[in-house]
mmCIF file of C-alpha atoms and ligand atoms in Angstrom:
data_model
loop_
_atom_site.group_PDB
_atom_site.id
_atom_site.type_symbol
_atom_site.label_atom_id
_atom_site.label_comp_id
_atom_site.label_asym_id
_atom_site.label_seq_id
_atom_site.Cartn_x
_atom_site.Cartn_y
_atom_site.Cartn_z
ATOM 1 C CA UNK A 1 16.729 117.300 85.101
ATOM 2 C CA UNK A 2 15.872 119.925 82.583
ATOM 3 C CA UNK A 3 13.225 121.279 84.437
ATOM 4 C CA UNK A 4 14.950 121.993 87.653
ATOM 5 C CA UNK A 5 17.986 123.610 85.802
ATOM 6 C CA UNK A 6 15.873 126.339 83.739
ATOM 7 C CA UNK A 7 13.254 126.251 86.291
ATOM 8 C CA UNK A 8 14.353 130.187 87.423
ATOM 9 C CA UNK A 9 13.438 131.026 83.995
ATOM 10 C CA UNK A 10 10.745 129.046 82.775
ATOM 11 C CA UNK A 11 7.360 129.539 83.722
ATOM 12 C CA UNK A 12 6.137 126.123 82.522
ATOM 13 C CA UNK A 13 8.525 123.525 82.086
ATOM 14 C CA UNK A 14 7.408 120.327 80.868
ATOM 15 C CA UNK A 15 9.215 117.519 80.370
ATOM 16 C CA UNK A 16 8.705 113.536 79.195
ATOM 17 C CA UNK A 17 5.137 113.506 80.192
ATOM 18 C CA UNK A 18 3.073 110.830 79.515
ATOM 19 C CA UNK A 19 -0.642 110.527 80.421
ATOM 20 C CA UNK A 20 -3.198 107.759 80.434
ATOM 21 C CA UNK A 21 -6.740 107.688 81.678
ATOM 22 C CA UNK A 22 -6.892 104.963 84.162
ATOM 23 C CA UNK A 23 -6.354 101.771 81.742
ATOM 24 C CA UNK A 24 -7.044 103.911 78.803
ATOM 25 C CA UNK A 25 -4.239 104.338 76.245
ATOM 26 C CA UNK A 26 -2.157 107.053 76.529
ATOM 27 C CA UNK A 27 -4.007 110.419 75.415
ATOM 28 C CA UNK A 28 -0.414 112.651 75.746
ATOM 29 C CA UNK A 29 2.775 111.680 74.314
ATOM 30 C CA UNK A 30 6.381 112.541 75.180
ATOM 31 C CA UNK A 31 5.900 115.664 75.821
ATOM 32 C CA UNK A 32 8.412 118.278 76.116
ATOM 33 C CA UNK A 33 8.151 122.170 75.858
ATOM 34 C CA UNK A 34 8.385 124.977 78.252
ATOM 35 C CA UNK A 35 7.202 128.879 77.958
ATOM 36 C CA UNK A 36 8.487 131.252 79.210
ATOM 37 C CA UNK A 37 7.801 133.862 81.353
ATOM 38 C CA UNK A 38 5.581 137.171 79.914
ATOM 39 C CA UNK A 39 5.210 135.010 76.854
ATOM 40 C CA UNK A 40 2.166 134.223 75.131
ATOM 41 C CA UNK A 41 1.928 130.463 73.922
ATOM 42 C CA UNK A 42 -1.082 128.971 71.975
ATOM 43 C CA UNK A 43 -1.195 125.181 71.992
ATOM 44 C CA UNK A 44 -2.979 124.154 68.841
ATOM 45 C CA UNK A 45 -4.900 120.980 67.847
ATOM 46 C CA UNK A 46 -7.826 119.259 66.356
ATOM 47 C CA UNK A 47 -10.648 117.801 68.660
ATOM 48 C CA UNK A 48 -9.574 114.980 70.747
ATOM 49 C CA UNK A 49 -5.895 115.044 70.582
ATOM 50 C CA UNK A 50 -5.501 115.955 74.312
ATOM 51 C CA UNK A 51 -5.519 119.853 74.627
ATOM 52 C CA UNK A 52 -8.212 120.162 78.226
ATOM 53 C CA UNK A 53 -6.294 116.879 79.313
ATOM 54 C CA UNK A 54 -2.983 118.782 78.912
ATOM 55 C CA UNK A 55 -5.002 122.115 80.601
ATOM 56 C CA UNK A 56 -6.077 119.641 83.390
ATOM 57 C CA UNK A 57 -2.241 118.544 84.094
ATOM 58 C CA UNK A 58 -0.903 121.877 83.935
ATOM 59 C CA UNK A 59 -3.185 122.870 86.461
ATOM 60 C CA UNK A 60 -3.412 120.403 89.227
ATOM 61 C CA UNK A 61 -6.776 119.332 88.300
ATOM 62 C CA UNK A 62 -4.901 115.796 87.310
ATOM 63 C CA UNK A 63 -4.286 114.224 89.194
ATOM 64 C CA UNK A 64 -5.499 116.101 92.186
ATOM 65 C CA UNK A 65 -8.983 115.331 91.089
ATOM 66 C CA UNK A 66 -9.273 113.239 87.966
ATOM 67 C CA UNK A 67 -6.634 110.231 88.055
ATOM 68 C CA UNK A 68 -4.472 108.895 86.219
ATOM 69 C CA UNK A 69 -0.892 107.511 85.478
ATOM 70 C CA UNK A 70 0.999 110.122 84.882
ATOM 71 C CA UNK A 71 5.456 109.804 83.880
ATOM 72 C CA UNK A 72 7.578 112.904 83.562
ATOM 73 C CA UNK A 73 8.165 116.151 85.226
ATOM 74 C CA UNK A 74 5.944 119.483 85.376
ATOM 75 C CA UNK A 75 6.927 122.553 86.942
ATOM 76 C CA UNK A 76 4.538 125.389 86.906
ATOM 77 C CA UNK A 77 5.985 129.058 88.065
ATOM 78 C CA UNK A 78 9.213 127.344 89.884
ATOM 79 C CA UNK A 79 6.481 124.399 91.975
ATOM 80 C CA UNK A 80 6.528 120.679 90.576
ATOM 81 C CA UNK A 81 3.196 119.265 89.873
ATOM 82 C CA UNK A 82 4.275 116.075 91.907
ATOM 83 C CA UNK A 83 4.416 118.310 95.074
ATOM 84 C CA UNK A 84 1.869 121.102 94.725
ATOM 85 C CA UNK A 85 -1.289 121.410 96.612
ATOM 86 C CA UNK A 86 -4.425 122.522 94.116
ATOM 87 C CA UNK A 87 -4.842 125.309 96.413
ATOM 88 C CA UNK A 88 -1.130 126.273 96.218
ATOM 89 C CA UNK A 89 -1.677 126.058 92.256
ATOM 90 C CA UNK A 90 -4.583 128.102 92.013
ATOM 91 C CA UNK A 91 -2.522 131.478 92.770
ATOM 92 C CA UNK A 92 0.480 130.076 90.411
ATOM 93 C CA UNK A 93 -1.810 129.425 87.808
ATOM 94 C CA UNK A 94 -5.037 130.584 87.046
ATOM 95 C CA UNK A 95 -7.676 128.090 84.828
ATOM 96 C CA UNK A 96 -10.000 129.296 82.997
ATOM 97 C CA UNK A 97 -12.362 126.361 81.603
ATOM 98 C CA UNK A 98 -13.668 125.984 77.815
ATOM 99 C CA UNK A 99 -17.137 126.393 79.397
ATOM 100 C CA UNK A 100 -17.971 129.438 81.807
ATOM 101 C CA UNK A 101 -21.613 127.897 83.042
ATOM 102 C CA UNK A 102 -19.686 125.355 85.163
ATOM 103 C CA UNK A 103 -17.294 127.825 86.508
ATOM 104 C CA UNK A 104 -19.756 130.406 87.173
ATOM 105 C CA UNK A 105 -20.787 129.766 91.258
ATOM 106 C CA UNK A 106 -22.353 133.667 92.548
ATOM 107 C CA UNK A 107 -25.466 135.419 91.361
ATOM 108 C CA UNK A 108 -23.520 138.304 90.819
ATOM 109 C CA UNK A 109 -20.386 139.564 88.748
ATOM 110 C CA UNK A 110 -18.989 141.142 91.502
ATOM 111 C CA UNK A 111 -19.346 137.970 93.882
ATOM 112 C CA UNK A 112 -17.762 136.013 91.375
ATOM 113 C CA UNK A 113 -15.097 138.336 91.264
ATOM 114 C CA UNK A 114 -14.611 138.141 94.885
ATOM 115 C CA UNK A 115 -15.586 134.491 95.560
ATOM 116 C CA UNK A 116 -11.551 133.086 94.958
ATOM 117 C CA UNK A 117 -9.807 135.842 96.934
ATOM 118 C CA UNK A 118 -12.542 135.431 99.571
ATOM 119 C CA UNK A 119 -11.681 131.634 99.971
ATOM 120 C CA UNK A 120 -8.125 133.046 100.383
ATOM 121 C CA UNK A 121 -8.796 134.678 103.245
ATOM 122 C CA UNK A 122 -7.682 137.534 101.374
ATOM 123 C CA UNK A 123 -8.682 140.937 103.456
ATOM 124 C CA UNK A 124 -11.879 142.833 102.453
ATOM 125 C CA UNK A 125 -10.244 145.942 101.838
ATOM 126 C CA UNK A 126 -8.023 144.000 99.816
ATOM 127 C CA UNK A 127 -10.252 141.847 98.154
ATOM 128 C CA UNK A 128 -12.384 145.360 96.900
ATOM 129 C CA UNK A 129 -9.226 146.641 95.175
ATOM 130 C CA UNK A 130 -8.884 143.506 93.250
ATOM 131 C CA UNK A 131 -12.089 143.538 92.548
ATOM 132 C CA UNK A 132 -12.545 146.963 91.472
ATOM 133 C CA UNK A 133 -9.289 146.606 89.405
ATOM 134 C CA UNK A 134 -10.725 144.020 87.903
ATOM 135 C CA UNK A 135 -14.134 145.433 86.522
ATOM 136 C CA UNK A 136 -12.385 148.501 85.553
ATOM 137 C CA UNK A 137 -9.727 146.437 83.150
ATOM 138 C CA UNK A 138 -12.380 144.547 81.633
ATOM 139 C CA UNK A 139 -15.333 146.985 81.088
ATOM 140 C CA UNK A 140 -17.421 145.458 83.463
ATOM 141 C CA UNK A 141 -18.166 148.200 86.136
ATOM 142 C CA UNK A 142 -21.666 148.686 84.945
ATOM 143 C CA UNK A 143 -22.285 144.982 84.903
ATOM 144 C CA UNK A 144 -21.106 144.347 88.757
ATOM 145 C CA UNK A 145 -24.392 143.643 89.777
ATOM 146 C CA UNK A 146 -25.898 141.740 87.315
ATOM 147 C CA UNK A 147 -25.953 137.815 87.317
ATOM 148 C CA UNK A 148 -23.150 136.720 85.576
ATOM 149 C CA UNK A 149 -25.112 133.431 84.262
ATOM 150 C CA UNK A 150 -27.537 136.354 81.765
ATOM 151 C CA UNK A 151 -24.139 138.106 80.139
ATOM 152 C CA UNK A 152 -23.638 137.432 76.778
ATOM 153 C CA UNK A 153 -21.194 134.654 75.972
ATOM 154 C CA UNK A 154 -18.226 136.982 75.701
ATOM 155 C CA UNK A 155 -18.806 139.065 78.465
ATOM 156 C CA UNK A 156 -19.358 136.175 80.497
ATOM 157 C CA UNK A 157 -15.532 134.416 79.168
ATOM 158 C CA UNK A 158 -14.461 137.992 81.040
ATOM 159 C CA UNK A 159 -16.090 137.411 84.057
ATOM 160 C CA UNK A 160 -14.219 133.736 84.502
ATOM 161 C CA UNK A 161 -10.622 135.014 82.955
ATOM 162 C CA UNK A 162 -11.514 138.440 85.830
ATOM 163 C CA UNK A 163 -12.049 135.066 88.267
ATOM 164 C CA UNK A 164 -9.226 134.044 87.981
ATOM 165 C CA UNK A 165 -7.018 137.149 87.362
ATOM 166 C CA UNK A 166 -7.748 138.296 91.088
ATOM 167 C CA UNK A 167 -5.929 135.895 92.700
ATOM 168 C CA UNK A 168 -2.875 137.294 91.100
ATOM 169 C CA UNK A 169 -1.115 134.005 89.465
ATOM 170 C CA UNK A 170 2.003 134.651 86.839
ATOM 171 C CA UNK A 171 0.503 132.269 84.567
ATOM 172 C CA UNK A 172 -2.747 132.637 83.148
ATOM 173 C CA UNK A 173 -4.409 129.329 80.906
ATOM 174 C CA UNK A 174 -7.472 129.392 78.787
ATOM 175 C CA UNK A 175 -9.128 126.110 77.385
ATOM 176 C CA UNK A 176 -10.091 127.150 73.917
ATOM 177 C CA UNK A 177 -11.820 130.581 74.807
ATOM 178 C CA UNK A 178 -13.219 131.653 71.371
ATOM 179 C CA UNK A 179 -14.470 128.064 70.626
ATOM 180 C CA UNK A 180 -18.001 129.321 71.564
ATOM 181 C CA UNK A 181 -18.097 133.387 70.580
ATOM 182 C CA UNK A 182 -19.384 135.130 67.740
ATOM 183 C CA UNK A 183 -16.713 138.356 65.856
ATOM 184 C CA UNK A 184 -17.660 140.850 68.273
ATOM 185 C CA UNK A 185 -17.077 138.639 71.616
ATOM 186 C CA UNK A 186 -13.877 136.953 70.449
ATOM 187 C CA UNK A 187 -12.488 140.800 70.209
ATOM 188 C CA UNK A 188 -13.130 141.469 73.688
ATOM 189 C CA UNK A 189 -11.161 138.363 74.702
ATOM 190 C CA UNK A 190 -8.793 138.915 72.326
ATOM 191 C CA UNK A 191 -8.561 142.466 73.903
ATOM 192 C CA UNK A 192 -8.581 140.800 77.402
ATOM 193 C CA UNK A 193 -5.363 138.835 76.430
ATOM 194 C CA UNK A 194 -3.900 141.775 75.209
ATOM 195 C CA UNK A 195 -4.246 143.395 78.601
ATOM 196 C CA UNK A 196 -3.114 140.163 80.266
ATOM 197 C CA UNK A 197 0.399 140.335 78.040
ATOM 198 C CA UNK A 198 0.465 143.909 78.592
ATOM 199 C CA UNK A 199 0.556 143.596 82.690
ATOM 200 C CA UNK A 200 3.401 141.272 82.086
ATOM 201 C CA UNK A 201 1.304 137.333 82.577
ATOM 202 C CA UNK A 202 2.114 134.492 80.817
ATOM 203 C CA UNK A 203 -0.330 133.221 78.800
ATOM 204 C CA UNK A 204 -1.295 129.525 77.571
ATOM 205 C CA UNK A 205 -4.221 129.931 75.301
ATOM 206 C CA UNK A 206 -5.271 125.897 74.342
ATOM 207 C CA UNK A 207 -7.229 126.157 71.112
ATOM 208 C CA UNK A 208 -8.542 124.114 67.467
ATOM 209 C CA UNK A 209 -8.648 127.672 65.596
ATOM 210 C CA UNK A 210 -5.481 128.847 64.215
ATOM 211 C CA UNK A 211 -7.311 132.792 63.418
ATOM 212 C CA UNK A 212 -8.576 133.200 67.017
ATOM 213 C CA UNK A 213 -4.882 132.892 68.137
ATOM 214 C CA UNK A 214 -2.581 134.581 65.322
ATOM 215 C CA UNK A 215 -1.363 136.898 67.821
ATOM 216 C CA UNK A 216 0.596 134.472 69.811
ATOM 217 C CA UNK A 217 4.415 134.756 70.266
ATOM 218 C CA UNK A 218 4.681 130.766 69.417
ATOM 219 C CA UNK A 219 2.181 127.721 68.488
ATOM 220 C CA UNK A 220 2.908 124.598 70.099
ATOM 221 C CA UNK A 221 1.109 122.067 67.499
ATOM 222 C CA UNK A 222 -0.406 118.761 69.006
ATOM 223 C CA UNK A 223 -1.459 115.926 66.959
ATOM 224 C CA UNK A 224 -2.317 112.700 68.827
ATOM 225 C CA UNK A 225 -0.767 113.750 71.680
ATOM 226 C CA UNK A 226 2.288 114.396 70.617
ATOM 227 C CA UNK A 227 4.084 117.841 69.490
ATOM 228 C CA UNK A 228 4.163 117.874 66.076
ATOM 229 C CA UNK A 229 5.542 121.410 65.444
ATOM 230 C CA UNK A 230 6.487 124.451 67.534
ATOM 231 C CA UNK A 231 7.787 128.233 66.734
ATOM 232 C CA UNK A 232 6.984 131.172 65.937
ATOM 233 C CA UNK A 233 2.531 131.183 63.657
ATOM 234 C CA UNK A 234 4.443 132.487 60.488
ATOM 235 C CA UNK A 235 6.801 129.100 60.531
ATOM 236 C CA UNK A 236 4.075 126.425 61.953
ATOM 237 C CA UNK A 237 1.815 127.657 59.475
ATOM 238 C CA UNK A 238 4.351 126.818 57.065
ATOM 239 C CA UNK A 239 4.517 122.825 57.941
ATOM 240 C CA UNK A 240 0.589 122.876 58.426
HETATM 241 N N1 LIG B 1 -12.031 111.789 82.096
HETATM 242 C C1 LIG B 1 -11.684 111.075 81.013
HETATM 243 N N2 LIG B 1 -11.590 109.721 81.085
HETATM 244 C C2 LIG B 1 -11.213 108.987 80.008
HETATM 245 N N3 LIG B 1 -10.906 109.502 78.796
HETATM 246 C C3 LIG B 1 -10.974 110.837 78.656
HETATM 247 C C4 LIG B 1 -11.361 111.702 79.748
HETATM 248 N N4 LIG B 1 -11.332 112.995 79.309
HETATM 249 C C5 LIG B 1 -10.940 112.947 78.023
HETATM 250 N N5 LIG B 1 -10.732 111.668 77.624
HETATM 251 C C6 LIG B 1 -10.256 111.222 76.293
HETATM 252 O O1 LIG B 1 -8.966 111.783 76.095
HETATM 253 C C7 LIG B 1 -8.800 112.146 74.720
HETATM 254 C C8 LIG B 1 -8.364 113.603 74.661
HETATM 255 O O2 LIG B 1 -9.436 114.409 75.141
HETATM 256 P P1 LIG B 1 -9.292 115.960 75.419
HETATM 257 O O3 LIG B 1 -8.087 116.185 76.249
HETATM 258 O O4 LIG B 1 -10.591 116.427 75.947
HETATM 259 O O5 LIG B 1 -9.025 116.521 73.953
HETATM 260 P P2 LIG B 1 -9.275 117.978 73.335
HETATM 261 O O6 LIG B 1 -9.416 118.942 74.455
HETATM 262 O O7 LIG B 1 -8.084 118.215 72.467
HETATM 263 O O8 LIG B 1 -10.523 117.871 72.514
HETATM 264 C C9 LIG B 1 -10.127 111.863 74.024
HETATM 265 O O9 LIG B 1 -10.002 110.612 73.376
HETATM 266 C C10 LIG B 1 -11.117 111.775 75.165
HETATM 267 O O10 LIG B 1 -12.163 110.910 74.857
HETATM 268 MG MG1 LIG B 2 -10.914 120.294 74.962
#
């Protein structure tokens, strides 16, 4: 299989999937792409045609938690999906939803910071480095003890992609992060991505809004659920 040939290589590597709700019909289509590793990939499409069901494959979520009938093969940094434990996943690659509220769980924004790697049994000492690191990449020292749940919008999008970045995963995914942000806060994420590609992560940005993600190395285009066009913005744009 594809997959396990460039799996070495590939960060993602998916291949032939298929997904349907339960007895729904199916929501993704033949799917085949990979990206590769330090790359930054946005998945583009209009409401609806599968982008957070796609996010939810990717990372464990189906069918580890929501079902489904699921054909093909998906390996995320060298593990297939069939095999993986969400746990395992969860330092491979890190989620970060469309909407922080529900991923928000400590009353403050260094809690939250330290809430995955503590459920990692990762040591304190160890856990206050990534921590630290963390506020001090994203500008949020001064904010460490303030409730995450009264930041603004934007700074709050940092606090889940810092969430996440602690655990250390290769791959970083973001359900359509500027969907909700006004100028100012989609700069800081688009700033936050920037340091993401510039410590070497791969990122998977899933978004509806071609401007937000102009800085991507490639756009993967989904319509219906099936890829309709990938390569570099400057050619997709062209068939748009
Ligand atoms: N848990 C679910 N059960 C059944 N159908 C769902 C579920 N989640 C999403 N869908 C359906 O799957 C399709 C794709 O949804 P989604 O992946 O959320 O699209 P997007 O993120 O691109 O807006 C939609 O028709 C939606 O109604
Ligand atoms: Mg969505």
């Amino acid at each position: 299989m594809l997959c396990d040939i460039i799996n070495d290589m590939s960060k993602i590597c998916v291949e032939q999937l298929n997904f349907a709700y339960g007895n729904s019909r199916e929501i993704l289509k033949d799917l085949d792409f990979s990206v590769e590793e330090g790359e930054y990939v946005a998945i583009l499409g209009p409401s609806g045609c599968g982008k957070s069901t796609l996010c939810h494959i990717l990372c464990g979520i189906i069918p580890n938690v929501v079902d489904g009938r699921i054909t093909g093969e998906v390996h995320v940094g060298g593990i297939s999906l069939r095999e993986a434990e969400l746990k395992d996943l969860a330092k491979t690659i890190g989620f970060v939803m469309q909407d922080a509220d529900r991923q928000i769980v400590s009353a403050t924004v260094e809690d939250e910071l330290a809430f995955g790697p503590e459920n990692f049994c990762v040591s304190p000492e160890e856990i206050r480095i990534r921590v630290d690191g963390v506020l001090d990449l994203f500008g949020l020292t001064d904010m460490k003890d303030r409730d995450p749940n009264r930041l603004s919008a934007g700074e709050k999008k940092l606090v889940t992609i810092g969430s996440v970045l602690v655990l250390e995963p290769g791959v970083i995914l973001l359900d359509e992060p500027f969907s909700p942000l006004d100028k100012e806060n989609k700069q800081k994420v688009m700033s936050a991505i920037e340091i993401l590609r510039k410590q070497g992560k791969t990122v998977v940005v899933v978004e509806h809004d071609r401007d937000s993600v102009a800085r991507a190395d490639r756009w993967i285009l989904l319509e219906d659920g099936r890829i309709k066009s990938s390569g570099p913005p400057e050619m997709v744009k062209g068939i748009i």
